[in-house]
Amino acid sequence: MRATPGAFARCGAIALVAVILQVSGLGSGRVFGAYVDLVPLAVAAVAIYAGAIPGAAMGFTTGLLLDLLVGGTMGASSLVLTAVGYGAGRYREVRDPAHGLMPIPVGAVATFTWVLAYAVVSFMLDVGATVSWLVVREIVATTILGAILALPVFAICRRVLRPVLLVDPLDLRRRRKAPLESGPIGLRGLGA
Amino acid sequence: MFDSKVIRRRRAALAIFVVLSIGMLTVYFGESDGGAFHSVQRGAQAVFAPLETGASRALKPARDLFGWFGDTFDAKGENEDLRAEVEQLRRQLGVAETARHDVRELRALVGLTESQGYPEGTDPVGARVIVRSPTVWYSTLKIDKGSDDGVRRNQPVVAAGGLVGKITDVTGGTAEVTLITDSSSAVSAQVMPNGASGIVHPVVGDPNDLLLDYITKGRRVTEGTTVVTSGFESDGLESIFPRGIAIGRVTKVDPRETEQFQRVHVKPLADIRGIDYVQVLTERGVSTQAGVPLQ
């Protein structure tokens, strides 16, 4: 991704919209015991399309915004989301995923990592009460819901980021699938 | 695949963000409520409050749609439970009215003044929930009423007739509510009608389960009885919750053979996950009456 003011503005807009939607209503909307969590999906989407450094920066910024607006312990969300963004960005840089369904596993892993790591950080910081086993069920259900929502969230983020991307992983896939010129017996260069 | 300069830059960026996050965590824990980070947080909340209010209203249909799926599955069983509860409450109402009449006469007989507790001594201010804690811990809410409406720190917050939490932070137009399901919460409570006293703690991660601890084994607690705030006052110490706010109903009693106390499970009366409106119990005469009290 080109480090231009436009790129920063687009990433900032994604972070702001994701956090506002999350804390203002979607966070309490429940489907079969799970709640919708857009924040790790937005961070993972930016990381997958832009790389590890923008991913880590997006994670840090989104976490900071989340802690500011919710009134939570400042730094806790930033720490976890920085790791999520960096991890997703490194996955893209190392494996160069180009499959159309790539957002599903990436979204699931990002959501699972975020919910689990935030729980661990909360434990270490200030949870002194009894903890219910329902937390485990909720983490699994939220991860499944994250996987389901990953495709539309990644598609929207890709559309927003596309003008500032140096390389779009899904464009690479399309180029690879372009039909090859071939001769009459299926070998290139033997045409008439 | 990458040259060493790119790798160094990537690692440096990660290190900077991690160090910044840990630094913020450390400073935030170390400073008082009036510290720099807490002040920045309050400022940001005041700035974003109008945006959050608008988003909360716009997203209500989506929230309702999500809730509809679960509610539809639960509705039949819930309907039967509610019918049984109405029957039980009608029986209790008759007994309570008689007891109330007797108490009034006995108070007059011994010259005992009536305490200004809940609900007489409070002035409820209705508020809309604009921000919800986005994690499984369900620890805080933000409401659209603040110090301009008479809301102050440590005032109790109720919804659907049950205790929800207390005010822990206030700006001019918003306030933060720390829920009774937050890990730091502890409420002194009594089981009615037998008066057994204990402390209500949350079970983190399960907003439908609270634990009433420190009830000695000799006290008999039965399922279905109501748990209310005890509102103690002793040696200058006073509970922030007035006496008599309903917290929930006893769902299970765990005698715990090897322990001195029995553990009582309580289901909160308020639906902690699905709260849209709450009432802040401001002290009578303190509120500016800017908020419209809910009935």
GROMACS .gro file of C-alpha atoms in nm:
model
  487
    1MET     CA    1   0.000   0.000   0.000
    2ARG     CA    2   0.126   0.346  -0.084
    3ALA     CA    3   0.179   0.554   0.231
    4THR     CA    4  -0.023   0.853   0.113
    5PRO     CA    5  -0.267   1.077   0.302
    6GLY     CA    6  -0.547   0.905   0.109
    7ALA     CA    7  -0.434   0.562   0.234
    8PHE     CA    8  -0.426   0.684   0.595
    9ALA     CA    9  -0.770   0.842   0.553
   10ARG     CA   10  -0.918   0.520   0.409
   11CYS     CA   11  -0.771   0.302   0.685
   12GLY     CA   12  -0.886   0.553   0.947
   13ALA     CA   13  -1.237   0.555   0.803
   14ILE     CA   14  -1.254   0.174   0.814
   15ALA     CA   15  -1.133   0.173   1.177
   16LEU     CA   16  -1.380   0.442   1.284
   17VAL     CA   17  -1.681   0.285   1.112
   18ALA     CA   18  -1.600  -0.063   1.248
   19VAL     CA   19  -1.559   0.062   1.606
   20ILE     CA   20  -1.868   0.286   1.602
   21LEU     CA   21  -2.085   0.008   1.457
   22GLN     CA   22  -1.947  -0.238   1.709
   23VAL     CA   23  -1.995  -0.035   2.027
   24SER     CA   24  -2.322   0.129   1.924
   25GLY     CA   25  -2.525  -0.179   1.860
   26LEU     CA   26  -2.381  -0.473   1.671
   27GLY     CA   27  -2.190  -0.584   1.980
   28SER     CA   28  -2.515  -0.663   2.159
   29GLY     CA   29  -2.693  -0.816   1.859
   30ARG     CA   30  -2.687  -1.188   1.924
   31VAL     CA   31  -2.742  -1.476   1.684
   32PHE     CA   32  -2.771  -1.816   1.856
   33GLY     CA   33  -2.560  -1.706   2.151
   34ALA     CA   34  -2.285  -1.542   1.948
   35TYR     CA   35  -2.228  -1.173   1.900
   36VAL     CA   36  -2.110  -1.000   1.585
   37ASP     CA   37  -1.754  -0.867   1.610
   38LEU     CA   38  -1.652  -0.649   1.318
   39VAL     CA   39  -1.332  -0.512   1.470
   40PRO     CA   40  -1.094  -0.808   1.416
   41LEU     CA   41  -1.241  -0.862   1.069
   42ALA     CA   42  -1.170  -0.502   0.967
   43VAL     CA   43  -0.814  -0.521   1.103
   44ALA     CA   44  -0.746  -0.855   0.931
   45ALA     CA   45  -0.891  -0.728   0.602
   46VAL     CA   46  -0.663  -0.423   0.594
   47ALA     CA   47  -0.365  -0.642   0.689
   48ILE     CA   48  -0.439  -0.898   0.417
   49TYR     CA   49  -0.468  -0.635   0.144
   50ALA     CA   50  -0.198  -0.394   0.265
   51GLY     CA   51   0.064  -0.604   0.451
   52ALA     CA   52   0.214  -0.651   0.796
   53ILE     CA   53   0.317  -0.294   0.886
   54PRO     CA   54  -0.014  -0.130   0.781
   55GLY     CA   55  -0.191  -0.424   0.950
   56ALA     CA   56  -0.011  -0.367   1.279
   57ALA     CA   57  -0.073   0.009   1.256
   58MET     CA   58  -0.442  -0.053   1.181
   59GLY     CA   59  -0.464  -0.293   1.479
   60PHE     CA   60  -0.302  -0.044   1.713
   61THR     CA   61  -0.524   0.245   1.597
   62THR     CA   62  -0.846   0.046   1.608
   63GLY     CA   63  -0.765  -0.088   1.955
   64LEU     CA   64  -0.686   0.260   2.081
   65LEU     CA   65  -1.015   0.392   1.943
   66LEU     CA   66  -1.205   0.102   2.098
   67ASP     CA   67  -1.051   0.157   2.442
   68LEU     CA   68  -1.115   0.531   2.421
   69LEU     CA   69  -1.482   0.495   2.331
   70VAL     CA   70  -1.572   0.205   2.560
   71GLY     CA   71  -1.376   0.333   2.858
   72GLY     CA   72  -1.179   0.010   2.886
   73THR     CA   73  -0.822  -0.037   3.001
   74MET     CA   74  -0.620   0.166   2.752
   75GLY     CA   75  -0.361  -0.041   2.568
   76ALA     CA   76  -0.528  -0.381   2.617
   77SER     CA   77  -0.720  -0.384   2.289
   78SER     CA   78  -0.430  -0.215   2.105
   79LEU     CA   79  -0.188  -0.484   2.216
   80VAL     CA   80  -0.409  -0.771   2.100
   81LEU     CA   81  -0.523  -0.611   1.774
   82THR     CA   82  -0.165  -0.513   1.682
   83ALA     CA   83  -0.078  -0.883   1.702
   84VAL     CA   84  -0.386  -0.977   1.496
   85GLY     CA   85  -0.304  -0.720   1.225
   86TYR     CA   86   0.064  -0.812   1.212
   87GLY     CA   87  -0.012  -1.184   1.198
   88ALA     CA   88  -0.263  -1.147   0.914
   89GLY     CA   89  -0.024  -0.920   0.723
   90ARG     CA   90   0.264  -1.166   0.758
   91TYR     CA   91   0.041  -1.448   0.637
   92ARG     CA   92  -0.030  -1.251   0.323
   93GLU     CA   93   0.339  -1.165   0.270
   94VAL     CA   94   0.462  -1.521   0.323
   95ARG     CA   95   0.185  -1.728   0.160
   96ASP     CA   96   0.042  -1.473  -0.086
   97PRO     CA   97  -0.311  -1.613  -0.061
   98ALA     CA   98  -0.524  -1.547  -0.369
   99HIS     CA   99  -0.822  -1.782  -0.332
  100GLY     CA  100  -1.166  -1.618  -0.338
  101LEU     CA  101  -1.264  -1.788  -0.012
  102MET     CA  102  -0.944  -1.682   0.165
  103PRO     CA  103  -1.132  -1.430   0.391
  104ILE     CA  104  -1.323  -1.713   0.566
  105PRO     CA  105  -1.030  -1.886   0.741
  106VAL     CA  106  -0.848  -1.556   0.788
  107GLY     CA  107  -1.159  -1.398   0.946
  108ALA     CA  108  -1.213  -1.701   1.169
  109VAL     CA  109  -0.854  -1.708   1.293
  110ALA     CA  110  -0.849  -1.329   1.345
  111THR     CA  111  -1.176  -1.337   1.546
  112PHE     CA  112  -1.066  -1.638   1.752
  113THR     CA  113  -0.727  -1.482   1.828
  114TRP     CA  114  -0.884  -1.150   1.927
  115VAL     CA  115  -1.150  -1.294   2.157
  116LEU     CA  116  -0.917  -1.547   2.319
  117ALA     CA  117  -0.620  -1.313   2.359
  118TYR     CA  118  -0.841  -1.035   2.498
  119ALA     CA  119  -0.981  -1.284   2.750
  120VAL     CA  120  -0.628  -1.383   2.854
  121VAL     CA  121  -0.521  -1.018   2.889
  122SER     CA  122  -0.835  -0.943   3.093
  123PHE     CA  123  -0.760  -1.240   3.321
  124MET     CA  124  -0.406  -1.123   3.378
  125LEU     CA  125  -0.509  -0.764   3.444
  126ASP     CA  126  -0.817  -0.750   3.661
  127VAL     CA  127  -1.061  -1.042   3.650
  128GLY     CA  128  -1.079  -1.169   4.007
  129ALA     CA  129  -1.423  -1.332   3.993
  130THR     CA  130  -1.547  -1.678   3.902
  131VAL     CA  131  -1.544  -1.734   3.525
  132SER     CA  132  -1.817  -1.932   3.351
  133TRP     CA  133  -1.750  -2.209   3.101
  134LEU     CA  134  -2.001  -2.030   2.880
  135VAL     CA  135  -1.712  -1.804   2.779
  136VAL     CA  136  -1.564  -2.096   2.584
  137ARG     CA  137  -1.892  -2.162   2.403
  138GLU     CA  138  -1.924  -1.794   2.325
  139ILE     CA  139  -1.570  -1.773   2.186
  140VAL     CA  140  -1.641  -2.066   1.951
  141ALA     CA  141  -1.980  -1.926   1.841
  142THR     CA  142  -1.837  -1.579   1.783
  143THR     CA  143  -1.554  -1.729   1.575
  144ILE     CA  144  -1.805  -1.912   1.354
  145LEU     CA  145  -2.007  -1.593   1.309
  146GLY     CA  146  -1.684  -1.407   1.227
  147ALA     CA  147  -1.606  -1.664   0.956
  148ILE     CA  148  -1.954  -1.618   0.806
  149LEU     CA  149  -1.927  -1.238   0.804
  150ALA     CA  150  -1.568  -1.232   0.675
  151LEU     CA  151  -1.658  -1.242   0.303
  152PRO     CA  152  -1.875  -0.926   0.298
  153VAL     CA  153  -1.648  -0.736   0.540
  154PHE     CA  154  -1.334  -0.818   0.339
  155ALA     CA  155  -1.514  -0.726   0.014
  156ILE     CA  156  -1.614  -0.384   0.151
  157CYS     CA  157  -1.264  -0.318   0.288
  158ARG     CA  158  -1.106  -0.422  -0.044
  159ARG     CA  159  -1.335  -0.185  -0.232
  160VAL     CA  160  -1.238   0.103  -0.002
  161LEU     CA  161  -0.864   0.027  -0.015
  162ARG     CA  162  -0.832  -0.068  -0.383
  163PRO     CA  163  -0.730   0.278  -0.516
  164VAL     CA  164  -0.431   0.291  -0.279
  165LEU     CA  165  -0.315  -0.072  -0.306
  166LEU     CA  166   0.010  -0.156  -0.486
  167VAL     CA  167  -0.094  -0.518  -0.536
  168ASP     CA  168  -0.438  -0.668  -0.494
  169PRO     CA  169  -0.415  -1.042  -0.408
  170LEU     CA  170  -0.744  -1.117  -0.582
  171ASP     CA  171  -0.626  -0.945  -0.904
  172LEU     CA  172  -0.323  -1.176  -0.904
  173ARG     CA  173  -0.562  -1.470  -0.895
  174ARG     CA  174  -0.758  -1.337  -1.190
  175ARG     CA  175  -0.440  -1.285  -1.393
  176ARG     CA  176  -0.333  -1.641  -1.320
  177LYS     CA  177  -0.666  -1.772  -1.448
  178ALA     CA  178  -0.644  -1.586  -1.785
  179PRO     CA  179  -0.676  -1.823  -2.085
  180LEU     CA  180  -0.347  -1.919  -2.248
  181GLU     CA  181  -0.284  -1.897  -2.618
  182SER     CA  182  -0.226  -2.246  -2.751
  183GLY     CA  183  -0.177  -2.429  -3.080
  184PRO     CA  184  -0.402  -2.696  -3.234
  185ILE     CA  185  -0.262  -2.978  -3.019
  186GLY     CA  186  -0.265  -2.777  -2.697
  187LEU     CA  187   0.101  -2.668  -2.701
  188ARG     CA  188   0.196  -2.303  -2.694
  189GLY     CA  189   0.395  -2.164  -2.989
  190LEU     CA  190   0.273  -2.426  -3.240
  191GLY     CA  191  -0.009  -2.217  -3.380
  192ALA     CA  192  -0.053  -2.169  -3.754
  193MET     CA  193   1.213  -1.298  -0.013
  194PHE     CA  194   1.276  -0.966   0.168
  195ASP     CA  195   1.603  -0.783   0.215
  196SER     CA  196   1.734  -0.720   0.564
  197LYS     CA  197   1.627  -0.353   0.558
  198VAL     CA  198   1.263  -0.446   0.503
  199ILE     CA  199   1.277  -0.709   0.778
  200ARG     CA  200   1.434  -0.462   1.023
  201ARG     CA  201   1.172  -0.199   0.942
  202ARG     CA  202   0.889  -0.449   0.988
  203ARG     CA  203   1.021  -0.569   1.322
  204ALA     CA  204   1.085  -0.214   1.440
  205ALA     CA  205   0.725  -0.115   1.356
  206LEU     CA  206   0.588  -0.413   1.549
  207ALA     CA  207   0.813  -0.340   1.846
  208ILE     CA  208   0.705   0.027   1.855
  209PHE     CA  209   0.333  -0.060   1.857
  210VAL     CA  210   0.377  -0.330   2.124
  211VAL     CA  211   0.588  -0.103   2.346
  212LEU     CA  212   0.336   0.181   2.306
  213SER     CA  213   0.049  -0.053   2.403
  214ILE     CA  214   0.229  -0.189   2.709
  215GLY     CA  215   0.333   0.163   2.806
  216MET     CA  216  -0.030   0.282   2.790
  217LEU     CA  217  -0.142  -0.019   2.995
  218THR     CA  218   0.118   0.054   3.262
  219VAL     CA  219   0.045   0.425   3.287
  220TYR     CA  220  -0.334   0.371   3.282
  221PHE     CA  221  -0.315   0.131   3.576
  222GLY     CA  222  -0.076   0.351   3.767
  223GLU     CA  223  -0.262   0.681   3.739
  224SER     CA  224  -0.566   0.804   3.932
  225ASP     CA  225  -0.907   0.876   3.781
  226GLY     CA  226  -0.798   1.233   3.717
  227GLY     CA  227  -0.483   1.125   3.528
  228ALA     CA  228  -0.393   1.212   3.170
  229PHE     CA  229  -0.518   0.894   3.001
  230HIS     CA  230  -0.846   0.893   3.194
  231SER     CA  231  -0.899   1.259   3.100
  232VAL     CA  232  -0.827   1.187   2.733
  233GLN     CA  233  -1.072   0.897   2.749
  234ARG     CA  234  -1.345   1.119   2.896
  235GLY     CA  235  -1.276   1.385   2.632
  236ALA     CA  236  -1.298   1.132   2.348
  237GLN     CA  237  -1.623   0.993   2.487
  238ALA     CA  238  -1.776   1.340   2.504
  239VAL     CA  239  -1.667   1.416   2.146
  240PHE     CA  240  -1.796   1.090   2.000
  241ALA     CA  241  -2.120   1.077   2.206
  242PRO     CA  242  -2.345   1.240   1.938
  243LEU     CA  243  -2.208   1.003   1.673
  244GLU     CA  244  -2.266   0.702   1.899
  245THR     CA  245  -2.617   0.816   1.985
  246GLY     CA  246  -2.705   0.847   1.617
  247ALA     CA  247  -2.549   0.510   1.531
  248SER     CA  248  -2.725   0.343   1.824
  249ARG     CA  249  -3.065   0.468   1.707
  250ALA     CA  250  -2.995   0.379   1.343
  251LEU     CA  251  -2.881   0.027   1.436
  252LYS     CA  252  -3.175  -0.054   1.664
  253PRO     CA  253  -3.370  -0.233   1.387
  254ALA     CA  254  -3.063  -0.448   1.311
  255ARG     CA  255  -3.022  -0.529   1.681
  256ASP     CA  256  -3.389  -0.617   1.707
  257LEU     CA  257  -3.358  -0.844   1.403
  258PHE     CA  258  -3.065  -1.032   1.559
  259GLY     CA  259  -3.259  -1.060   1.886
  260TRP     CA  260  -3.572  -1.182   1.708
  261PHE     CA  261  -3.409  -1.512   1.608
  262GLY     CA  262  -3.322  -1.604   1.966
  263ASP     CA  263  -3.644  -1.463   2.114
  264THR     CA  264  -3.860  -1.667   1.874
  265PHE     CA  265  -3.700  -1.991   1.988
  266ASP     CA  266  -3.732  -1.900   2.356
  267ALA     CA  267  -4.080  -1.744   2.344
  268LYS     CA  268  -4.294  -2.052   2.412
  269GLY     CA  269  -4.105  -2.168   2.717
  270GLU     CA  270  -4.078  -1.813   2.844
  271ASN     CA  271  -4.455  -1.763   2.810
  272GLU     CA  272  -4.526  -2.063   3.033
  273ASP     CA  273  -4.271  -1.947   3.289
  274LEU     CA  274  -4.423  -1.599   3.296
  275ARG     CA  275  -4.776  -1.733   3.351
  276ALA     CA  276  -4.654  -1.935   3.648
  277GLU     CA  277  -4.470  -1.630   3.780
  278VAL     CA  278  -4.781  -1.409   3.752
  279GLU     CA  279  -4.980  -1.661   3.958
  280GLN     CA  280  -4.709  -1.672   4.222
  281LEU     CA  281  -4.681  -1.291   4.231
  282ARG     CA  282  -5.057  -1.249   4.275
  283ARG     CA  283  -5.043  -1.474   4.581
  284GLN     CA  284  -4.745  -1.281   4.717
  285LEU     CA  285  -4.915  -0.945   4.655
  286GLY     CA  286  -5.196  -1.026   4.895
  287VAL     CA  287  -4.952  -1.130   5.167
  288ALA     CA  288  -4.733  -0.822   5.104
  289GLU     CA  289  -5.025  -0.578   5.119
  290THR     CA  290  -5.133  -0.722   5.452
  291ALA     CA  291  -4.778  -0.705   5.587
  292ARG     CA  292  -4.742  -0.345   5.466
  293HIS     CA  293  -5.059  -0.246   5.648
  294ASP     CA  294  -4.935  -0.411   5.968
  295VAL     CA  295  -4.590  -0.249   5.941
  296ARG     CA  296  -4.743   0.097   5.899
  297GLU     CA  297  -4.958   0.050   6.210
  298LEU     CA  298  -4.668  -0.090   6.412
  299ARG     CA  299  -4.438   0.197   6.305
  300ALA     CA  300  -4.697   0.447   6.421
  301LEU     CA  301  -4.736   0.255   6.748
  302VAL     CA  302  -4.363   0.272   6.839
  303GLY     CA  303  -4.298   0.612   6.677
  304LEU     CA  304  -4.049   0.480   6.417
  305THR     CA  305  -3.987   0.716   6.124
  306GLU     CA  306  -4.005   0.571   5.774
  307SER     CA  307  -3.661   0.553   5.605
  308GLN     CA  308  -3.619   0.737   5.273
  309GLY     CA  309  -3.478   0.439   5.084
  310TYR     CA  310  -3.582   0.295   4.749
  311PRO     CA  311  -3.801   0.404   4.576
  312GLU     CA  312  -3.919   0.689   4.802
  313GLY     CA  313  -3.584   0.865   4.844
  314THR     CA  314  -3.481   0.843   4.481
  315ASP     CA  315  -3.560   1.034   4.166
  316PRO     CA  316  -3.524   0.808   3.860
  317VAL     CA  317  -3.373   0.964   3.546
  318GLY     CA  318  -3.445   0.769   3.227
  319ALA     CA  319  -3.153   0.718   2.988
  320ARG     CA  320  -3.081   0.543   2.660
  321VAL     CA  321  -2.786   0.303   2.624
  322ILE     CA  322  -2.556   0.429   2.348
  323VAL     CA  323  -2.244   0.213   2.390
  324ARG     CA  324  -2.208  -0.146   2.502
  325SER     CA  325  -1.903  -0.334   2.613
  326PRO     CA  326  -1.792  -0.518   2.295
  327THR     CA  327  -1.648  -0.829   2.459
  328VAL     CA  328  -1.784  -1.139   2.631
  329TRP     CA  329  -1.722  -0.980   2.971
  330TYR     CA  330  -2.031  -0.747   2.957
  331SER     CA  331  -1.871  -0.507   3.198
  332THR     CA  332  -1.981  -0.157   3.104
  333LEU     CA  333  -2.246   0.050   2.928
  334LYS     CA  334  -2.253   0.414   2.831
  335ILE     CA  335  -2.574   0.615   2.861
  336ASP     CA  336  -2.684   0.944   2.711
  337LYS     CA  337  -2.738   1.128   3.041
  338GLY     CA  338  -2.460   1.289   3.240
  339SER     CA  339  -2.384   1.543   3.510
  340ASP     CA  340  -2.602   1.802   3.332
  341ASP     CA  341  -2.900   1.578   3.410
  342GLY     CA  342  -2.813   1.527   3.776
  343VAL     CA  343  -2.626   1.199   3.729
  344ARG     CA  344  -2.335   1.153   3.971
  345ARG     CA  345  -2.076   0.882   4.038
  346ASN     CA  346  -2.184   0.581   4.245
  347GLN     CA  347  -2.556   0.627   4.181
  348PRO     CA  348  -2.742   0.297   4.129
  349VAL     CA  349  -2.879   0.207   3.786
  350VAL     CA  350  -3.186  -0.013   3.735
  351ALA     CA  351  -3.370  -0.161   3.437
  352ALA     CA  352  -3.691  -0.364   3.420
  353GLY     CA  353  -3.725  -0.335   3.797
  354GLY     CA  354  -3.388  -0.493   3.868
  355LEU     CA  355  -3.045  -0.362   3.963
  356VAL     CA  356  -2.811  -0.324   3.665
  357GLY     CA  357  -2.504  -0.153   3.811
  358LYS     CA  358  -2.369   0.181   3.926
  359ILE     CA  359  -2.237   0.498   3.766
  360THR     CA  360  -1.857   0.496   3.761
  361ASP     CA  361  -1.770   0.788   3.536
  362VAL     CA  362  -1.959   1.100   3.426
  363THR     CA  363  -1.915   1.365   3.160
  364GLY     CA  364  -2.157   1.650   3.088
  365GLY     CA  365  -2.382   1.453   2.856
  366THR     CA  366  -2.285   1.088   2.911
  367ALA     CA  367  -2.213   0.847   3.194
  368GLU     CA  368  -2.046   0.509   3.225
  369VAL     CA  369  -2.233   0.231   3.402
  370THR     CA  370  -2.030  -0.055   3.549
  371LEU     CA  371  -2.261  -0.355   3.544
  372ILE     CA  372  -2.320  -0.601   3.828
  373THR     CA  373  -2.171  -0.861   3.589
  374ASP     CA  374  -1.835  -0.680   3.588
  375SER     CA  375  -1.559  -0.874   3.762
  376SER     CA  376  -1.504  -0.589   4.008
  377SER     CA  377  -1.869  -0.579   4.119
  378ALA     CA  378  -1.983  -0.678   4.469
  379VAL     CA  379  -2.326  -0.588   4.609
  380SER     CA  380  -2.442  -0.647   4.967
  381ALA     CA  381  -2.773  -0.831   4.941
  382GLN     CA  382  -3.047  -1.007   5.135
  383VAL     CA  383  -3.272  -1.297   5.046
  384MET     CA  384  -3.636  -1.210   5.102
  385PRO     CA  385  -3.838  -1.286   5.306
  386ASN     CA  386  -3.603  -1.467   5.546
  387GLY     CA  387  -3.339  -1.190   5.548
  388ALA     CA  388  -3.025  -1.402   5.499
  389SER     CA  389  -2.745  -1.161   5.404
  390GLY     CA  390  -2.451  -1.208   5.170
  391ILE     CA  391  -2.252  -1.053   4.888
  392VAL     CA  392  -2.356  -1.085   4.523
  393HIS     CA  393  -2.064  -1.147   4.284
  394PRO     CA  394  -2.074  -1.202   3.908
  395VAL     CA  395  -1.987  -1.518   3.720
  396VAL     CA  396  -1.778  -1.357   3.448
  397GLY     CA  397  -1.893  -1.457   3.102
  398ASP     CA  398  -2.246  -1.560   3.206
  399PRO     CA  399  -2.470  -1.255   3.245
  400ASN     CA  400  -2.762  -1.474   3.356
  401ASP     CA  401  -2.587  -1.607   3.664
  402LEU     CA  402  -2.476  -1.424   3.979
  403LEU     CA  403  -2.339  -1.580   4.297
  404LEU     CA  404  -2.464  -1.489   4.643
  405ASP     CA  405  -2.181  -1.580   4.881
  406TYR     CA  406  -2.134  -1.581   5.259
  407ILE     CA  407  -2.476  -1.726   5.343
  408THR     CA  408  -2.416  -1.952   5.643
  409LYS     CA  409  -2.533  -2.310   5.608
  410GLY     CA  410  -2.793  -2.274   5.882
  411ARG     CA  411  -2.998  -2.022   5.681
  412ARG     CA  412  -3.252  -2.190   5.459
  413VAL     CA  413  -3.272  -2.039   5.109
  414THR     CA  414  -3.529  -2.169   4.864
  415GLU     CA  415  -3.540  -2.147   4.486
  416GLY     CA  416  -3.759  -1.873   4.344
  417THR     CA  417  -3.716  -1.630   4.633
  418THR     CA  418  -3.615  -1.272   4.560
  419VAL     CA  419  -3.274  -1.120   4.636
  420VAL     CA  420  -3.265  -0.746   4.710
  421THR     CA  421  -2.998  -0.493   4.804
  422SER     CA  422  -2.948  -0.482   5.180
  423GLY     CA  423  -2.835  -0.118   5.191
  424PHE     CA  424  -2.633  -0.143   5.513
  425GLU     CA  425  -2.519   0.157   5.718
  426SER     CA  426  -2.264   0.104   5.996
  427ASP     CA  427  -1.991   0.312   6.168
  428GLY     CA  428  -1.992   0.580   5.899
  429LEU     CA  429  -1.981   0.320   5.622
  430GLU     CA  430  -2.283   0.320   5.395
  431SER     CA  431  -2.375   0.104   5.097
  432ILE     CA  432  -2.414   0.304   4.774
  433PHE     CA  433  -2.723   0.096   4.691
  434PRO     CA  434  -3.035   0.187   4.890
  435ARG     CA  435  -3.215  -0.096   5.063
  436GLY     CA  436  -3.478  -0.285   4.867
  437ILE     CA  437  -3.371  -0.275   4.502
  438ALA     CA  438  -3.450  -0.615   4.353
  439ILE     CA  439  -3.145  -0.790   4.208
  440GLY     CA  440  -3.279  -1.124   4.095
  441ARG     CA  441  -3.432  -1.459   4.186
  442VAL     CA  442  -3.264  -1.761   4.341
  443THR     CA  443  -3.224  -2.035   4.080
  444LYS     CA  444  -3.007  -2.290   4.261
  445VAL     CA  445  -2.862  -2.346   4.607
  446ASP     CA  446  -2.526  -2.520   4.628
  447PRO     CA  447  -2.460  -2.634   4.988
  448ARG     CA  448  -2.085  -2.709   4.930
  449GLU     CA  449  -2.018  -2.981   5.186
  450THR     CA  450  -1.663  -2.878   5.272
  451GLU     CA  451  -1.726  -2.504   5.302
  452GLN     CA  452  -1.863  -2.292   5.584
  453PHE     CA  453  -2.096  -2.101   5.355
  454GLN     CA  454  -2.349  -2.213   5.099
  455ARG     CA  455  -2.338  -2.069   4.748
  456VAL     CA  456  -2.660  -1.937   4.601
  457HIS     CA  457  -2.705  -1.885   4.226
  458VAL     CA  458  -2.917  -1.582   4.134
  459LYS     CA  459  -3.063  -1.492   3.794
  460PRO     CA  460  -3.073  -1.111   3.750
  461LEU     CA  461  -3.417  -0.959   3.688
  462ALA     CA  462  -3.273  -0.721   3.427
  463ASP     CA  463  -3.168  -0.861   3.090
  464ILE     CA  464  -2.806  -0.750   3.106
  465ARG     CA  465  -2.732  -0.838   2.742
  466GLY     CA  466  -3.030  -0.667   2.586
  467ILE     CA  467  -3.066  -0.341   2.778
  468ASP     CA  468  -3.174  -0.043   2.569
  469TYR     CA  469  -3.307   0.187   2.842
  470VAL     CA  470  -3.212   0.227   3.208
  471GLN     CA  471  -3.303   0.447   3.503
  472VAL     CA  472  -3.040   0.620   3.714
  473LEU     CA  473  -3.159   0.655   4.073
  474THR     CA  474  -3.051   1.009   4.149
  475GLU     CA  475  -3.111   1.144   4.498
  476ARG     CA  476  -3.440   1.325   4.534
  477GLY     CA  477  -3.381   1.699   4.507
  478VAL     CA  478  -3.039   1.664   4.337
  479SER     CA  479  -3.156   1.594   3.983
  480THR     CA  480  -3.207   1.888   3.747
  481GLN     CA  481  -3.510   1.706   3.606
  482ALA     CA  482  -3.367   1.740   3.257
  483GLY     CA  483  -3.419   1.371   3.198
  484VAL     CA  484  -3.770   1.239   3.159
  485PRO     CA  485  -3.830   0.976   3.428
  486LEU     CA  486  -3.952   0.643   3.297
  487GLN     CA  487  -4.261   0.492   3.455
   0.00000   0.00000   0.00000
